[in-house]
mmCIF file of C-alpha atoms in Angstrom:
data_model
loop_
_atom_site.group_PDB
_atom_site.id
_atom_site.type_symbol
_atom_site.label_atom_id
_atom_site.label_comp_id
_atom_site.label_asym_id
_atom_site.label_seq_id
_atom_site.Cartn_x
_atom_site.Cartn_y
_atom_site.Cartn_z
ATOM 1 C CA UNK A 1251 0.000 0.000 0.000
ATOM 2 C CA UNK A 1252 2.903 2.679 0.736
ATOM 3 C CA UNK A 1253 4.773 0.953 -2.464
ATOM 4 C CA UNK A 1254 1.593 2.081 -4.216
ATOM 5 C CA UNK A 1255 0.819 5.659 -2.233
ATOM 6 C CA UNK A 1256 4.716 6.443 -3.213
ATOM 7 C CA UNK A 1257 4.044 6.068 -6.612
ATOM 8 C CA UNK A 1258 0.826 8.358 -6.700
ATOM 9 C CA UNK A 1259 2.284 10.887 -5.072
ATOM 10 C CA UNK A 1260 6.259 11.016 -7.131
ATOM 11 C CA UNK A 1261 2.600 11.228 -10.705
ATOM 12 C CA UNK A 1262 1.134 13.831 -9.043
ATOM 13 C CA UNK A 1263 4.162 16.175 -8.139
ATOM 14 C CA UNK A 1264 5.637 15.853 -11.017
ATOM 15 C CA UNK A 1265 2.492 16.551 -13.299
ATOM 16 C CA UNK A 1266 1.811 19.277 -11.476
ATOM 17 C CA UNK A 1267 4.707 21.108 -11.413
ATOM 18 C CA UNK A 1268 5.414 20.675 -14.830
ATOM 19 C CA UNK A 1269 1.586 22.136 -15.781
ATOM 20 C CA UNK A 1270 2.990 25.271 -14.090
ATOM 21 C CA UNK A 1271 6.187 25.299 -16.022
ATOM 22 C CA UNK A 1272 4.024 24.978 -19.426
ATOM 23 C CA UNK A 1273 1.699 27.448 -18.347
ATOM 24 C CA UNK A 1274 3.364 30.378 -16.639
ATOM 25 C CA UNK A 1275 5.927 32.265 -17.692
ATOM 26 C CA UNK A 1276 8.840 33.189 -15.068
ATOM 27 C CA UNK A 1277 7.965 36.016 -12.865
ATOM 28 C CA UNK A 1278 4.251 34.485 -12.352
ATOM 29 C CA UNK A 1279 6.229 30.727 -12.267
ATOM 30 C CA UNK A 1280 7.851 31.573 -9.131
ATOM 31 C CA UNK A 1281 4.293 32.986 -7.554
ATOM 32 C CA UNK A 1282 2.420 30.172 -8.119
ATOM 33 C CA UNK A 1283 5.251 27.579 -7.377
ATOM 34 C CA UNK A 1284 5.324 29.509 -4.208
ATOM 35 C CA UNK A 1285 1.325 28.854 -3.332
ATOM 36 C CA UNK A 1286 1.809 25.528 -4.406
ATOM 37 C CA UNK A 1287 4.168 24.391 -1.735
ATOM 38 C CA UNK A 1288 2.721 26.777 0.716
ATOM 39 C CA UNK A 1289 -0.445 25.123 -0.138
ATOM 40 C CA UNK A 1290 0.959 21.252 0.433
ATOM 41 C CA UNK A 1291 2.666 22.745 3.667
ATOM 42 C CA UNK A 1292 -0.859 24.155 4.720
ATOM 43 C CA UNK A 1293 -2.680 21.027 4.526
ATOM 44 C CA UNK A 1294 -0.060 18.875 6.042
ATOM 45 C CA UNK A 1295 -0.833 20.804 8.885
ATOM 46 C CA UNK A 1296 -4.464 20.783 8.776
ATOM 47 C CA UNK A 1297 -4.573 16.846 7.826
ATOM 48 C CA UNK A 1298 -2.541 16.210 10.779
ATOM 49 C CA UNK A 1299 -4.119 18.333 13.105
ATOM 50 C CA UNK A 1300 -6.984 16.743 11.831
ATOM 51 C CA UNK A 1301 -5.790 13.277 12.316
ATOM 52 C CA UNK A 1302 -5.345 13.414 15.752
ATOM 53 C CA UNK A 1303 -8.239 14.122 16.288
ATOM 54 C CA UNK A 1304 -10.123 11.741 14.238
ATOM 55 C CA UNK A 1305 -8.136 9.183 16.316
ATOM 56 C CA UNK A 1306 -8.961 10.108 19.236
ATOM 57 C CA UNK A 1307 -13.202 10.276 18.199
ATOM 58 C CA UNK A 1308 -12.849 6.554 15.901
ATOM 59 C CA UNK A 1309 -9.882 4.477 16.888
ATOM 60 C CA UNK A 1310 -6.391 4.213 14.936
ATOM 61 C CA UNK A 1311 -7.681 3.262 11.718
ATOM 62 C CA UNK A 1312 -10.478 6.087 11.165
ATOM 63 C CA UNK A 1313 -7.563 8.744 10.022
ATOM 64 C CA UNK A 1314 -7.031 6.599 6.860
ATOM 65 C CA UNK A 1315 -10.390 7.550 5.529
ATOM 66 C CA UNK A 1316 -8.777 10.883 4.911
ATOM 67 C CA UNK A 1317 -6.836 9.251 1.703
ATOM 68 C CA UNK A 1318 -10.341 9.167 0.386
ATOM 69 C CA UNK A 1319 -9.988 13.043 -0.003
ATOM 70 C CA UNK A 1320 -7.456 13.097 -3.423
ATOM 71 C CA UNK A 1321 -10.940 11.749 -4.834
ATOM 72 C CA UNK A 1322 -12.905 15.098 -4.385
ATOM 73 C CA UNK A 1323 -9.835 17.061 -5.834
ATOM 74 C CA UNK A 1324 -9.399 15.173 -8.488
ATOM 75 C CA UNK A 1325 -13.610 15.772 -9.310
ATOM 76 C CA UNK A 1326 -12.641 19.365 -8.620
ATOM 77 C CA UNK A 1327 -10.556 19.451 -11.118
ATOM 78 C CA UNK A 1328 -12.274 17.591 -13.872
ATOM 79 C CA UNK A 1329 -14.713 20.628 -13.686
ATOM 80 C CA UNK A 1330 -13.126 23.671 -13.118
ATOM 81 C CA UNK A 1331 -9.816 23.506 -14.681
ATOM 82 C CA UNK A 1332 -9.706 25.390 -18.100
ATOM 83 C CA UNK A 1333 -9.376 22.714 -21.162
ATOM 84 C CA UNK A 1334 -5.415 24.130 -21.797
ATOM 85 C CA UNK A 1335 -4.590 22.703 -17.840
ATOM 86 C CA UNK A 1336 -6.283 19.223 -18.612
ATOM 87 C CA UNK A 1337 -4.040 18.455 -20.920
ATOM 88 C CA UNK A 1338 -5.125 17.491 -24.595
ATOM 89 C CA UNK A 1339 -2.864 14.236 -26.200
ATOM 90 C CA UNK A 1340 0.069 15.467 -28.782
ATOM 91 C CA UNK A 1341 -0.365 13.880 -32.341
ATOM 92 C CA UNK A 1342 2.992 15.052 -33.387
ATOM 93 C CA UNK A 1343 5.881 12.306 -31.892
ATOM 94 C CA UNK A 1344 7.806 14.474 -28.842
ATOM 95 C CA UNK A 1345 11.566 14.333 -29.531
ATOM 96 C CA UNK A 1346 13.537 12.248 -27.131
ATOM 97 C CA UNK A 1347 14.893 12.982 -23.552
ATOM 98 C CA UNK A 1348 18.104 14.338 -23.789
ATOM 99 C CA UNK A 1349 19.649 12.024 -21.271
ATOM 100 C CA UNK A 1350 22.780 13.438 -21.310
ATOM 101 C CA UNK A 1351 21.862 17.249 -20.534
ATOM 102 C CA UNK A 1352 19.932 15.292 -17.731
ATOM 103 C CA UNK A 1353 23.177 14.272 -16.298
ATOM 104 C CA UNK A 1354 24.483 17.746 -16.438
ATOM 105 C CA UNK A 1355 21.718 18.289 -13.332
ATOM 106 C CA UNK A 1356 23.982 16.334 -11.277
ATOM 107 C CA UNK A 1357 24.935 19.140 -9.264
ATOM 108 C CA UNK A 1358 21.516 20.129 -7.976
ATOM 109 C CA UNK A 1359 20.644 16.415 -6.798
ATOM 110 C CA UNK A 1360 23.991 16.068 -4.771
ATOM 111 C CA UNK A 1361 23.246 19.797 -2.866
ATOM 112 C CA UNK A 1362 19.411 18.510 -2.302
ATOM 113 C CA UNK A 1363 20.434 15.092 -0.604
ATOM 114 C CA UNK A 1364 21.929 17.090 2.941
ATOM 115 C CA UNK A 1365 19.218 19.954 2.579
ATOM 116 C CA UNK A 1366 16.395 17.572 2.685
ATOM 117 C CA UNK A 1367 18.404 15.642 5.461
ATOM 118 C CA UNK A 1368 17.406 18.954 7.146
ATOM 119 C CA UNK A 1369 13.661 19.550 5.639
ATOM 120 C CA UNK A 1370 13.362 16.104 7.406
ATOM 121 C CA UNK A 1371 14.875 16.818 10.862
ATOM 122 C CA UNK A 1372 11.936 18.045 12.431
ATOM 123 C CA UNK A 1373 9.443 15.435 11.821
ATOM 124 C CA UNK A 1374 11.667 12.853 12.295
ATOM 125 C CA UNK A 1375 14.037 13.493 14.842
ATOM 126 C CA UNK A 1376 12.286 16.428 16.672
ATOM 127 C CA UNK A 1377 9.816 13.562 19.078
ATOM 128 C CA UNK A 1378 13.375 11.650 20.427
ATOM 129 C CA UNK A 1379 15.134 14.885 21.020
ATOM 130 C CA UNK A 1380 12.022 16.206 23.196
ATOM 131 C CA UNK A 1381 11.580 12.614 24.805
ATOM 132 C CA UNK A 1382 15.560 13.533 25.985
ATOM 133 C CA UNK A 1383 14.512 16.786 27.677
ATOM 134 C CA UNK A 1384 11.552 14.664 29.648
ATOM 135 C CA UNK A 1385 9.161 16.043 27.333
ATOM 136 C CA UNK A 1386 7.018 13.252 26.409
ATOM 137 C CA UNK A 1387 3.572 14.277 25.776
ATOM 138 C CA UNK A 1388 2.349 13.763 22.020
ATOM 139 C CA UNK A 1389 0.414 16.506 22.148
ATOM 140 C CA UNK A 1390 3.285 19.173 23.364
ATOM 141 C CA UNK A 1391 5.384 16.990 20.510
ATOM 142 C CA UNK A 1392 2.868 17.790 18.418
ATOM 143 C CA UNK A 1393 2.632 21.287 18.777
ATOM 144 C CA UNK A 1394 6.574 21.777 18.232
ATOM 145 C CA UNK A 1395 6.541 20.000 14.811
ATOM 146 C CA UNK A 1396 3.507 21.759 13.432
ATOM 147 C CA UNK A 1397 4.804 25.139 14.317
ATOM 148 C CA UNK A 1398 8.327 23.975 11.915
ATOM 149 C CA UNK A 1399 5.520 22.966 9.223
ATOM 150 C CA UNK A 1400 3.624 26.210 9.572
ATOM 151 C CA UNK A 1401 6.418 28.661 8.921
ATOM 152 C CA UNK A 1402 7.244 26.479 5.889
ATOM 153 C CA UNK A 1403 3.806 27.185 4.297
ATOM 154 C CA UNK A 1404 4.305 31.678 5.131
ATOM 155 C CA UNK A 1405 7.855 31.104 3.976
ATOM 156 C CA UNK A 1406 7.042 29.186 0.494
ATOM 157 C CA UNK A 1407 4.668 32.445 0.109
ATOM 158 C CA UNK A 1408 7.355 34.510 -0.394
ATOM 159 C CA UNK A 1409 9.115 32.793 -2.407
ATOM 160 C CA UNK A 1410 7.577 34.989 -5.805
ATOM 161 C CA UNK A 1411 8.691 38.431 -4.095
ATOM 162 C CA UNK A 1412 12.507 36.628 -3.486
ATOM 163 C CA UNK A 1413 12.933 35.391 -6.933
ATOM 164 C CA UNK A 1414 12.891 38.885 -7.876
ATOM 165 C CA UNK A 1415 15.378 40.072 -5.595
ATOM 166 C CA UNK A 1416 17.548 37.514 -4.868
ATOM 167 C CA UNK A 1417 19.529 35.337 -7.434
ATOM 168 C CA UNK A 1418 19.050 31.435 -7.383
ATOM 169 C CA UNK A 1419 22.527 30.947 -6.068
ATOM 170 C CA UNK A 1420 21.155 33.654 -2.990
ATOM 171 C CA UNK A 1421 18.537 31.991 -2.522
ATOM 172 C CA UNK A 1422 20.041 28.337 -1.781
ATOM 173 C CA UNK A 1423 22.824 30.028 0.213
ATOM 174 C CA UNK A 1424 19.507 31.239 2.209
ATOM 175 C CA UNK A 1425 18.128 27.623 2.458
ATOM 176 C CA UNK A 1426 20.771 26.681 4.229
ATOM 177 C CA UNK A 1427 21.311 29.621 6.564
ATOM 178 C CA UNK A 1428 18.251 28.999 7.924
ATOM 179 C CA UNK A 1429 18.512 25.079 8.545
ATOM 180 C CA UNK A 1430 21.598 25.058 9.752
ATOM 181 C CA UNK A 1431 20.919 28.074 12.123
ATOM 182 C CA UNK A 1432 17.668 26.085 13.071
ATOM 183 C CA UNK A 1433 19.716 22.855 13.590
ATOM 184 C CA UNK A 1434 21.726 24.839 15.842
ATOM 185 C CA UNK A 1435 18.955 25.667 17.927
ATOM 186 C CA UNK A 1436 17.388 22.688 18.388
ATOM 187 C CA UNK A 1437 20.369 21.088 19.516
ATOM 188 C CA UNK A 1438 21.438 23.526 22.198
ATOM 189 C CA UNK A 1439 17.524 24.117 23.420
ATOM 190 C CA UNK A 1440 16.621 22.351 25.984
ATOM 191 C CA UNK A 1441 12.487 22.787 26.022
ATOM 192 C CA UNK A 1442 10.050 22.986 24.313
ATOM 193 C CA UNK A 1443 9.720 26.621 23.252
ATOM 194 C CA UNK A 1444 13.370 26.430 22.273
ATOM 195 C CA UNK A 1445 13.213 23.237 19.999
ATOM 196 C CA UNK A 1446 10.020 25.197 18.631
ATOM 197 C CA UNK A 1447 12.214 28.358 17.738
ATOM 198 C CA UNK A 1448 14.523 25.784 15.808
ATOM 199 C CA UNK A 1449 11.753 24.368 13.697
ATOM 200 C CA UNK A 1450 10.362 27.260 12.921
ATOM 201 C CA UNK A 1451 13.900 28.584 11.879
ATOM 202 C CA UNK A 1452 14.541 25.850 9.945
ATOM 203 C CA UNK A 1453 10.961 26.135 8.346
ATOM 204 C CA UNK A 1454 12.329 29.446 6.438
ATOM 205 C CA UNK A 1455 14.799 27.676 5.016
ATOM 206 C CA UNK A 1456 12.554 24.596 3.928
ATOM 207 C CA UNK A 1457 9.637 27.053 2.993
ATOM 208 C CA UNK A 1458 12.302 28.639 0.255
ATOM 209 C CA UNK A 1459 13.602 25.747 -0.566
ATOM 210 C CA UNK A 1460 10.746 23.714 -1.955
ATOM 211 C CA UNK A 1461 9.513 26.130 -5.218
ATOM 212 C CA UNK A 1462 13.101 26.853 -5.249
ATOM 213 C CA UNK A 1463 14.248 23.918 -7.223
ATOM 214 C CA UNK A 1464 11.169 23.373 -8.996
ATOM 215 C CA UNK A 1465 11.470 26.678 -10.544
ATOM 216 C CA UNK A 1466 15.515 26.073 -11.073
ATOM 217 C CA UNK A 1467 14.368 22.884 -12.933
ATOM 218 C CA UNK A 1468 12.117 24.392 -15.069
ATOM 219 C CA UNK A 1469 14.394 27.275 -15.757
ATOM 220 C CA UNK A 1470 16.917 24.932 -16.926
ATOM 221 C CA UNK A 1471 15.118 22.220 -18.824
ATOM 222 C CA UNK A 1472 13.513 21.862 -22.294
ATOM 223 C CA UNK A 1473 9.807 20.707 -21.505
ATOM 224 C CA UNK A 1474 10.895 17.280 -22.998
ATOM 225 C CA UNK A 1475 13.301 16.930 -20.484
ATOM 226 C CA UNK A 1476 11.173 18.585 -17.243
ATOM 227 C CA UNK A 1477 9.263 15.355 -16.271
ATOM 228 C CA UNK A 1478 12.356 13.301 -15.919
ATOM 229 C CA UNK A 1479 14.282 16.046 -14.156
ATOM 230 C CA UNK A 1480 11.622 16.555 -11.577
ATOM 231 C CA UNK A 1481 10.881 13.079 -10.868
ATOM 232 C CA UNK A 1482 14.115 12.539 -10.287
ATOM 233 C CA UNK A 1483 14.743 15.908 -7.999
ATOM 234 C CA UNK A 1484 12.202 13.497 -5.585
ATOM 235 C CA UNK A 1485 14.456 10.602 -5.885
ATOM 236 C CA UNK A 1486 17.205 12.734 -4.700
ATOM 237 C CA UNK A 1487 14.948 14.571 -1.663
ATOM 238 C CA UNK A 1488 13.989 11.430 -0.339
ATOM 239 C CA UNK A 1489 17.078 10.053 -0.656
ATOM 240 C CA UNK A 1490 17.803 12.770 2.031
ATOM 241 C CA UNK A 1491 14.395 11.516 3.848
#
């Protein structure tokens, strides 16, 4: 079933963020990439607020039934996206992927395997490190790791207004800034409200990051070649997971 969910999810990303390379030119690229991860950071903290407390009302297995909610999106869709965003079939033969430009991306995948190390830190590592500091309640835990995700959803929305004002190479110098000053917090804070700082310090960096290489992608790809080259930026971030 996660085999399965994977491979949904690596479809989905990578369709969608190559509909917004087709269909948006650069300045308005970086906008919408921006509400498009501040969007997936939004509801990852709604669903799991959420969660919880479908748990606690019908047992472990009730928070599954939100998977049942893609379904209403994708009915969403069918009827209100404009014909061009639906995507009608080519009848002409697209020209090959140009495996060996793809190569030339190697770069960008080694740099995203330690930053999404960090984009991970929090959710993974962020419940032990509390547990450490006799801070053990799942709801406190909770609380810390949703405040990381939250600043990653206001930080992806500015991600438009930096594009313009910062160069790419700025920009992932700023990713990492902010994790690694965030790493450094979390590891010398000793509550709660300290780990919490961390996260949330970290979350700029993450927030940035995210529309960050999908729009460096795109800049850098013919659209033959922007469906491999994203799928395989998500090989190399959860390669860091």
């Amino acid at each position: 079933a996660r085999y399965i969910l994977g491979l949904g999810i690596a479809g989905i990303v990578t369709a969608m963020i190559s509909l917004i390379g087709e269909n948006f030119t650069a300045a308005a690229r970086a906008r919408v990439l921006g509400w498009q991860s501040a969007a997936g950071a939004a509801s990852g903290v709604a669903v799991l607020s959420l969660a919880g407390w479908i748990g606690d009302w019908g047992g472990w297995r009730a928070p599954f039934g939100l998977y049942l909610l893609p379904f209403f999106v994708i009915a969403l869709g069918a009827i209100y996206l404009p014909p061009s965003l639906r995507g009608a079939r080519k009848t002409a033969a697209s020209p090959p992927v140009d495996w060996i430009a793809l190569v030339r991306l190697w770069p960008l995948y080694v740099v995203m395997i330690p930053m999404f190390i960090a984009v991970y830190m929090p959710s993974i590592q962020v419940s032990f490190l509390l547990r450490d500091d006799g801070i053990v309640g799942p709801q406190v835990q909770s609380y810390v790791i949703l405040t990381g995700a939250a600043v990653v959803s206001l930080a992806a929305l500015t991600y438009g207004w930096l594009s313009r004002r910062l160069t790419p190479g700025q920009n992932f110098l700023a990713c990492f800034v902010f994790q690694g000053a965030g790493i450094i917090i979390m590891g010398m804070s000793h509550g709660a409200v300290g780990v919490a700082a961390g996260c949330a310090v970290l979350g700029i960096g993450t927030g940035i990051s995210n529309p960050l290489i999908s729009d460096w992608i795109i800049g850098r790809t013919s659209l033959e070649m922007r469906g491999p080259a994203i799928g395989l930026s998500y090989t190399a971030r959860y390669l860091g997971d």
